[in-house]
Amino acid sequence: MESQKCRMRLFGKNKIRNLYLSSRNLYIINNRGRYPAGVKRKIRKHRKRTSLWFTYGLQGSGLEAINMAEEITYTITFQPGEIVCDGVPHGSNLLRVALLEGVHINASCGGTGACGKCRVEITEGEYEGGKSAKLSDEDYNAGLRLACRIKIMGDMTVTIPEESRMGDAVALTHARRPGPGRVLTAQDLENLVSGWKVDPVVKKFVLKLDPPDAANNINDLDRLKLGLKSQHDIENVSVDFHVVKDLPIMMRLEDWLVTVTLVERQKGPKVIQVVPGDRSAEDYSIVLDIGTTSIYAQLLDLKEGQTVAEASEYNGQISYGEDVITRIVHSQKSGGRKKLQEAVVETISAVIEKVLEKGGVDRCQVSHMVAAGNTTMTHLLTGVNPKHIRIAPYVPAATFLPPVRAGHLGIDVCDHVHLYTFPCVSSYVGGDIVSGIVGSGVFQTEKVTLYIDIGTNGEAVVGNSEWLVATSCSAGPAFEGGGIEHGMRATRGAIEAVQIDPATGEPHILTIGGKKALGICGSGIIDTVAELLEAGIIGQNGKFKEAKQGDWLRRNADGLWEYVLVRAEYTATGQDIVITEPDIDNLMRAKGAIFAGITTLLNSVGMDLDAVEQVYVAGGFGKYLQVDRAAAIGLFPELDPERFTFVGNGSLLGARLVSFSKDMLQAAEDVARTMTNIELSDNQFFMDEYMAALFFPHTNMKWFPRMEEILAKLT
């Protein structure tokens, strides 16, 4: 296919918006750089007069757009050693590609360009960047570049000079790692579930009504109902009382042109808002993942079926306890439940404020809210007493809660907005898991699928379209940075990937966004412990080996061992970022609970890990996680990486679908009713498995042959 460039000039907001909607797969190139046309917010930044270039392919008699944003990948070859990395996406950062592929390039500062150690020579290929004040003119003219500053724009051959590697001729840190598993793109996520369409439970309808006169003087409410029937074929409508209060004013402000918001219910449609004029294009919803540690929000455009903005914050309830049991206990104190409810609502209102500001949307343009959380979080959000969730036989107050007016809970949205909470299965298998099963399409697949949600509460589901069995265990907040001395969520500045030189013990890190290190997120903690284990700096019991004491392993002021990940000069905090033995212990307990939950669940249905055809991993940090690193510490077994798929935040995934489609809302309720729960609180098999998992990677090495071989070489 040949290609040609066609130049055009566009003016004004509407033309650019139309271009975005109809040509999402094009690249837009202007004087400020290159952007995928699907990135709506970046287009909005350049609404002024701008020259735009589009590349088209000639095919047949028409023009067909080349889908660069999704299809263009490249091959990167690292020398020495002829290490070939295929399928590298257009625009990837070279240092990040190297580290995630197991190719060692020195990087002490996390990819910010501050240390100047990641020097490479581009032998051939297309790229952008690479220049830095850390490179002299002589070095630059000699062809040296900083890997952390390079954006990959084509196939490349990269030579790693001796000063940027471990000092030998092999670029790899160790034997080539297994593949990283499949991380889904936005388009992949949209296609996980089949048979749905944008048809939200809340819709807006425009009415142009005749004003009353002597011959037609029926009351305003009946006039509204008649208009809905005659103009939109909607009848048997009920009306919220608060709508009637201001109805006379609303109907007359724009000469009897109004926009009516309706919610579909089993009893029939209900009018929840009437505003003057045509506001049908201003139709948004907010979906929430109410996590024990973090709360995530997305603003959705119900008209276009698109995500407009997203934001997250730590759950304010953390002040009252890091796990659900502690919070349930606090809720039983005088005024405790009210304080917990107010804390989570305050956080929700804060993330709503963020997404509305990012999206440029007024809060009264929001028509609907959907929230998914574990059973305790759902109870505490809605103010329902969670007391008996923690007491045998572990019975929640309800698993299906009716929609509630969000404003009545104290959430800062307009009065007409109702909050739908996902149905739960049991005391410890909540709506977040139901949402994940719906959003990932597990409820539709014929393959035996293991779905794992990694968070403060670790949940696992096994099954397919015919049956689903679930369980839950308390993993603690380590995977989200909680209980870790320098832990943080997976946001900009978090250490996400770590390599350790086994000869010197020196760490080389990568941060999210290439920013100065602020702390370390879940994937970074897993990477660090896996690397410490493989370098022989810690033993399988998680304790540091005194013989490895040196520049990076030291005792702190209290005499306790700690390993330095980033020195103060390269951090955003001005302090060393370290990992400690208590941090490692917390991770060991967390991964042990998850692995024991998985094996107990499979045992309950008479299966072992070989019977699992595919594994879906959900969780806020999932897209940063490497399968081999997770297996190295015993979080996952050493299965074929091709079986693993990372779906990201599964809770939000399902909540989006339910907000977009009333059919998916019904699917969620069906999943909750059919899923079987396995209780672990008094399960002796689980306790035995948990104790066996308190070792790196495990006391039983059956599922860890690769690690068994690596560790044997260290003894």
PDB file of N, CA and C in Angstrom, residues 26-88:
ATOM      1  N   LEU A  26      -6.448   8.149  13.326  1.00  0.00           N
ATOM      2  CA  LEU A  26      -5.428   8.928  12.622  1.00  0.00           C
ATOM      3  C   LEU A  26      -4.462   9.578  13.592  1.00  0.00           C
ATOM      4  N   TYR A  27      -3.278   9.880  13.089  1.00  0.00           N
ATOM      5  CA  TYR A  27      -2.357  10.706  13.846  1.00  0.00           C
ATOM      6  C   TYR A  27      -2.549  12.148  13.437  1.00  0.00           C
ATOM      7  N   ILE A  28      -2.560  13.036  14.402  1.00  0.00           N
ATOM      8  CA  ILE A  28      -2.603  14.471  14.138  1.00  0.00           C
ATOM      9  C   ILE A  28      -1.215  15.021  14.424  1.00  0.00           C
ATOM     10  N   ILE A  29      -0.648  15.694  13.447  1.00  0.00           N
ATOM     11  CA  ILE A  29       0.687  16.259  13.610  1.00  0.00           C
ATOM     12  C   ILE A  29       0.596  17.761  13.414  1.00  0.00           C
ATOM     13  N   ASN A  30       0.951  18.507  14.447  1.00  0.00           N
ATOM     14  CA  ASN A  30       0.941  19.958  14.296  1.00  0.00           C
ATOM     15  C   ASN A  30       2.277  20.505  14.776  1.00  0.00           C
ATOM     16  N   ASN A  31       2.343  21.815  14.920  1.00  0.00           N
ATOM     17  CA  ASN A  31       3.631  22.422  15.250  1.00  0.00           C
ATOM     18  C   ASN A  31       4.091  22.105  16.660  1.00  0.00           C
ATOM     19  N   ARG A  32       3.227  21.444  17.453  1.00  0.00           N
ATOM     20  CA  ARG A  32       3.644  21.100  18.816  1.00  0.00           C
ATOM     21  C   ARG A  32       3.911  19.606  18.973  1.00  0.00           C
ATOM     22  N   GLY A  33       3.787  18.847  17.903  1.00  0.00           N
ATOM     23  CA  GLY A  33       4.096  17.430  18.019  1.00  0.00           C
ATOM     24  C   GLY A  33       3.063  16.548  17.372  1.00  0.00           C
ATOM     25  N   ARG A  34       3.163  15.257  17.657  1.00  0.00           N
ATOM     26  CA  ARG A  34       2.321  14.245  17.036  1.00  0.00           C
ATOM     27  C   ARG A  34       1.397  13.653  18.095  1.00  0.00           C
ATOM     28  N   TYR A  35       0.118  13.553  17.785  1.00  0.00           N
ATOM     29  CA  TYR A  35      -0.839  13.010  18.732  1.00  0.00           C
ATOM     30  C   TYR A  35      -1.779  12.035  18.036  1.00  0.00           C
ATOM     31  N   PRO A  36      -2.141  10.936  18.726  1.00  0.00           N
ATOM     32  CA  PRO A  36      -3.196  10.091  18.169  1.00  0.00           C
ATOM     33  C   PRO A  36      -4.499  10.880  18.184  1.00  0.00           C
ATOM     34  N   ALA A  37      -5.276  10.759  17.135  1.00  0.00           N
ATOM     35  CA  ALA A  37      -6.525  11.523  17.078  1.00  0.00           C
ATOM     36  C   ALA A  37      -7.505  11.078  18.141  1.00  0.00           C
ATOM     37  N   GLY A  38      -7.305   9.876  18.704  1.00  0.00           N
ATOM     38  CA  GLY A  38      -8.204   9.419  19.752  1.00  0.00           C
ATOM     39  C   GLY A  38      -7.968  10.072  21.086  1.00  0.00           C
ATOM     40  N   VAL A  39      -6.916  10.855  21.236  1.00  0.00           N
ATOM     41  CA  VAL A  39      -6.645  11.504  22.518  1.00  0.00           C
ATOM     42  C   VAL A  39      -7.375  12.830  22.558  1.00  0.00           C
ATOM     43  N   LYS A  40      -8.591  12.786  23.096  1.00  0.00           N
ATOM     44  CA  LYS A  40      -9.502  13.920  23.011  1.00  0.00           C
ATOM     45  C   LYS A  40      -8.967  15.163  23.707  1.00  0.00           C
ATOM     46  N   ARG A  41      -8.390  14.983  24.879  1.00  0.00           N
ATOM     47  CA  ARG A  41      -7.974  16.157  25.643  1.00  0.00           C
ATOM     48  C   ARG A  41      -6.813  16.875  24.969  1.00  0.00           C
ATOM     49  N   LYS A  42      -5.925  16.128  24.319  1.00  0.00           N
ATOM     50  CA  LYS A  42      -4.803  16.787  23.652  1.00  0.00           C
ATOM     51  C   LYS A  42      -5.275  17.600  22.456  1.00  0.00           C
ATOM     52  N   ILE A  43      -6.316  17.120  21.792  1.00  0.00           N
ATOM     53  CA  ILE A  43      -6.875  17.896  20.692  1.00  0.00           C
ATOM     54  C   ILE A  43      -7.473  19.186  21.229  1.00  0.00           C
ATOM     55  N   ARG A  44      -8.153  19.078  22.364  1.00  0.00           N
ATOM     56  CA  ARG A  44      -8.793  20.270  22.925  1.00  0.00           C
ATOM     57  C   ARG A  44      -7.793  21.366  23.249  1.00  0.00           C
ATOM     58  N   LYS A  45      -6.560  20.986  23.520  1.00  0.00           N
ATOM     59  CA  LYS A  45      -5.553  21.998  23.854  1.00  0.00           C
ATOM     60  C   LYS A  45      -5.150  22.836  22.645  1.00  0.00           C
ATOM     61  N   HIS A  46      -5.463  22.355  21.446  1.00  0.00           N
ATOM     62  CA  HIS A  46      -5.005  23.028  20.238  1.00  0.00           C
ATOM     63  C   HIS A  46      -6.181  23.385  19.337  1.00  0.00           C
ATOM     64  N   ARG A  47      -7.175  24.066  19.906  1.00  0.00           N
ATOM     65  CA  ARG A  47      -8.366  24.407  19.143  1.00  0.00           C
ATOM     66  C   ARG A  47      -8.154  25.626  18.251  1.00  0.00           C
ATOM     67  N   LYS A  48      -7.079  26.349  18.518  1.00  0.00           N
ATOM     68  CA  LYS A  48      -6.824  27.526  17.690  1.00  0.00           C
ATOM     69  C   LYS A  48      -6.329  27.087  16.306  1.00  0.00           C
ATOM     70  N   ARG A  49      -6.154  28.070  15.450  1.00  0.00           N
ATOM     71  CA  ARG A  49      -5.768  27.791  14.064  1.00  0.00           C
ATOM     72  C   ARG A  49      -4.492  26.947  14.015  1.00  0.00           C
ATOM     73  N   THR A  50      -4.602  25.779  13.403  1.00  0.00           N
ATOM     74  CA  THR A  50      -3.509  24.826  13.424  1.00  0.00           C
ATOM     75  C   THR A  50      -3.453  24.065  12.106  1.00  0.00           C
ATOM     76  N   SER A  51      -2.253  23.839  11.609  1.00  0.00           N
ATOM     77  CA  SER A  51      -2.079  23.008  10.423  1.00  0.00           C
ATOM     78  C   SER A  51      -2.026  21.549  10.844  1.00  0.00           C
ATOM     79  N   LEU A  52      -2.817  20.717  10.204  1.00  0.00           N
ATOM     80  CA  LEU A  52      -2.880  19.303  10.558  1.00  0.00           C
ATOM     81  C   LEU A  52      -2.480  18.448   9.356  1.00  0.00           C
ATOM     82  N   TRP A  53      -1.628  17.436   9.626  1.00  0.00           N
ATOM     83  CA  TRP A  53      -1.229  16.522   8.553  1.00  0.00           C
ATOM     84  C   TRP A  53      -1.831  15.156   8.838  1.00  0.00           C
ATOM     85  N   PHE A  54      -2.352  14.507   7.818  1.00  0.00           N
ATOM     86  CA  PHE A  54      -2.878  13.152   7.967  1.00  0.00           C
ATOM     87  C   PHE A  54      -2.232  12.253   6.918  1.00  0.00           C
ATOM     88  N   THR A  55      -1.887  11.050   7.311  1.00  0.00           N
ATOM     89  CA  THR A  55      -1.337  10.088   6.366  1.00  0.00           C
ATOM     90  C   THR A  55      -2.422   9.098   5.972  1.00  0.00           C
ATOM     91  N   TYR A  56      -2.661   8.965   4.686  1.00  0.00           N
ATOM     92  CA  TYR A  56      -3.668   8.043   4.185  1.00  0.00           C
ATOM     93  C   TYR A  56      -3.002   6.987   3.317  1.00  0.00           C
ATOM     94  N   GLY A  57      -3.599   5.827   3.250  1.00  0.00           N
ATOM     95  CA  GLY A  57      -3.149   4.798   2.324  1.00  0.00           C
ATOM     96  C   GLY A  57      -4.119   4.713   1.163  1.00  0.00           C
ATOM     97  N   LEU A  58      -3.604   4.553  -0.044  1.00  0.00           N
ATOM     98  CA  LEU A  58      -4.456   4.420  -1.222  1.00  0.00           C
ATOM     99  C   LEU A  58      -4.832   2.949  -1.388  1.00  0.00           C
ATOM    100  N   GLN A  59      -6.119   2.683  -1.388  1.00  0.00           N
ATOM    101  CA  GLN A  59      -6.566   1.310  -1.555  1.00  0.00           C
ATOM    102  C   GLN A  59      -7.831   1.329  -2.387  1.00  0.00           C
ATOM    103  N   GLY A  60      -7.786   0.679  -3.554  1.00  0.00           N
ATOM    104  CA  GLY A  60      -8.935   0.723  -4.443  1.00  0.00           C
ATOM    105  C   GLY A  60      -9.140   2.135  -4.944  1.00  0.00           C
ATOM    106  N   SER A  61     -10.385   2.558  -4.965  1.00  0.00           N
ATOM    107  CA  SER A  61     -10.687   3.886  -5.492  1.00  0.00           C
ATOM    108  C   SER A  61     -10.819   4.924  -4.395  1.00  0.00           C
ATOM    109  N   GLY A  62     -10.752   4.484  -3.127  1.00  0.00           N
ATOM    110  CA  GLY A  62     -10.969   5.431  -2.033  1.00  0.00           C
ATOM    111  C   GLY A  62      -9.752   5.570  -1.153  1.00  0.00           C
ATOM    112  N   LEU A  63      -9.881   6.405  -0.134  1.00  0.00           N
ATOM    113  CA  LEU A  63      -8.806   6.608   0.836  1.00  0.00           C
ATOM    114  C   LEU A  63      -9.157   5.866   2.108  1.00  0.00           C
ATOM    115  N   GLU A  64      -8.207   5.109   2.636  1.00  0.00           N
ATOM    116  CA  GLU A  64      -8.437   4.390   3.879  1.00  0.00           C
ATOM    117  C   GLU A  64      -7.370   4.781   4.883  1.00  0.00           C
ATOM    118  N   ALA A  65      -7.784   5.149   6.097  1.00  0.00           N
ATOM    119  CA  ALA A  65      -6.820   5.620   7.089  1.00  0.00           C
ATOM    120  C   ALA A  65      -5.958   4.478   7.602  1.00  0.00           C
ATOM    121  N   ILE A  66      -4.678   4.757   7.768  1.00  0.00           N
ATOM    122  CA  ILE A  66      -3.778   3.785   8.388  1.00  0.00           C
ATOM    123  C   ILE A  66      -3.902   3.922   9.888  1.00  0.00           C
ATOM    124  N   ASN A  67      -4.200   2.823  10.582  1.00  0.00           N
ATOM    125  CA  ASN A  67      -4.425   2.870  12.019  1.00  0.00           C
ATOM    126  C   ASN A  67      -3.094   2.835  12.751  1.00  0.00           C
ATOM    127  N   MET A  68      -2.378   3.957  12.722  1.00  0.00           N
ATOM    128  CA  MET A  68      -1.045   4.015  13.317  1.00  0.00           C
ATOM    129  C   MET A  68      -1.087   3.819  14.810  1.00  0.00           C
ATOM    130  N   ALA A  69      -2.064   4.408  15.491  1.00  0.00           N
ATOM    131  CA  ALA A  69      -2.082   4.406  16.949  1.00  0.00           C
ATOM    132  C   ALA A  69      -2.171   3.005  17.511  1.00  0.00           C
ATOM    133  N   GLU A  70      -2.797   2.066  16.768  1.00  0.00           N
ATOM    134  CA  GLU A  70      -3.008   0.742  17.322  1.00  0.00           C
ATOM    135  C   GLU A  70      -2.148  -0.326  16.665  1.00  0.00           C
ATOM    136  N   GLU A  71      -1.701  -0.123  15.420  1.00  0.00           N
ATOM    137  CA  GLU A  71      -1.091  -1.203  14.675  1.00  0.00           C
ATOM    138  C   GLU A  71       0.420  -1.082  14.521  1.00  0.00           C
ATOM    139  N   ILE A  72       0.994   0.101  14.605  1.00  0.00           N
ATOM    140  CA  ILE A  72       2.415   0.274  14.340  1.00  0.00           C
ATOM    141  C   ILE A  72       3.255  -0.206  15.523  1.00  0.00           C
ATOM    142  N   THR A  73       4.056  -1.226  15.298  1.00  0.00           N
ATOM    143  CA  THR A  73       5.025  -1.695  16.297  1.00  0.00           C
ATOM    144  C   THR A  73       6.367  -1.896  15.590  1.00  0.00           C
ATOM    145  N   TYR A  74       7.417  -1.959  16.398  1.00  0.00           N
ATOM    146  CA  TYR A  74       8.758  -2.022  15.824  1.00  0.00           C
ATOM    147  C   TYR A  74       9.578  -3.123  16.485  1.00  0.00           C
ATOM    148  N   THR A  75      10.708  -3.415  15.863  1.00  0.00           N
ATOM    149  CA  THR A  75      11.663  -4.380  16.408  1.00  0.00           C
ATOM    150  C   THR A  75      12.910  -3.628  16.855  1.00  0.00           C
ATOM    151  N   ILE A  76      13.289  -3.838  18.102  1.00  0.00           N
ATOM    152  CA  ILE A  76      14.484  -3.197  18.664  1.00  0.00           C
ATOM    153  C   ILE A  76      15.522  -4.283  18.923  1.00  0.00           C
ATOM    154  N   THR A  77      16.716  -4.092  18.395  1.00  0.00           N
ATOM    155  CA  THR A  77      17.807  -5.051  18.599  1.00  0.00           C
ATOM    156  C   THR A  77      18.879  -4.411  19.476  1.00  0.00           C
ATOM    157  N   PHE A  78      19.185  -5.077  20.596  1.00  0.00           N
ATOM    158  CA  PHE A  78      20.207  -4.573  21.520  1.00  0.00           C
ATOM    159  C   PHE A  78      21.510  -5.338  21.306  1.00  0.00           C
ATOM    160  N   GLN A  79      22.600  -4.589  21.263  1.00  0.00           N
ATOM    161  CA  GLN A  79      23.941  -5.158  21.160  1.00  0.00           C
ATOM    162  C   GLN A  79      24.759  -4.712  22.375  1.00  0.00           C
ATOM    163  N   PRO A  80      25.761  -5.516  22.813  1.00  0.00           N
ATOM    164  CA  PRO A  80      26.118  -6.821  22.271  1.00  0.00           C
ATOM    165  C   PRO A  80      25.140  -7.912  22.722  1.00  0.00           C
ATOM    166  N   GLY A  81      25.160  -9.008  22.021  1.00  0.00           N
ATOM    167  CA  GLY A  81      24.317 -10.133  22.398  1.00  0.00           C
ATOM    168  C   GLY A  81      23.161 -10.386  21.462  1.00  0.00           C
ATOM    169  N   GLU A  82      22.905  -9.452  20.513  1.00  0.00           N
ATOM    170  CA  GLU A  82      21.832  -9.639  19.531  1.00  0.00           C
ATOM    171  C   GLU A  82      20.505  -9.964  20.231  1.00  0.00           C
ATOM    172  N   ILE A  83      20.120  -9.112  21.197  1.00  0.00           N
ATOM    173  CA  ILE A  83      18.860  -9.297  21.914  1.00  0.00           C
ATOM    174  C   ILE A  83      17.747  -8.608  21.127  1.00  0.00           C
ATOM    175  N   VAL A  84      16.803  -9.386  20.618  1.00  0.00           N
ATOM    176  CA  VAL A  84      15.761  -8.850  19.746  1.00  0.00           C
ATOM    177  C   VAL A  84      14.447  -8.750  20.513  1.00  0.00           C
ATOM    178  N   CYS A  85      13.865  -7.542  20.517  1.00  0.00           N
ATOM    179  CA  CYS A  85      12.577  -7.296  21.165  1.00  0.00           C
ATOM    180  C   CYS A  85      11.563  -6.915  20.091  1.00  0.00           C
ATOM    181  N   ASP A  86      10.581  -7.760  19.874  1.00  0.00           N
ATOM    182  CA  ASP A  86       9.567  -7.506  18.859  1.00  0.00           C
ATOM    183  C   ASP A  86       8.329  -6.866  19.469  1.00  0.00           C
ATOM    184  N   GLY A  87       7.502  -6.259  18.611  1.00  0.00           N
ATOM    185  CA  GLY A  87       6.207  -5.748  19.037  1.00  0.00           C
ATOM    186  C   GLY A  87       6.270  -4.538  19.938  1.00  0.00           C
ATOM    187  N   VAL A  88       7.316  -3.713  19.787  1.00  0.00           N
ATOM    188  CA  VAL A  88       7.455  -2.520  20.629  1.00  0.00           C
ATOM    189  C   VAL A  88       6.573  -1.408  20.058  1.00  0.00           C
TER     190      VAL A  88
END
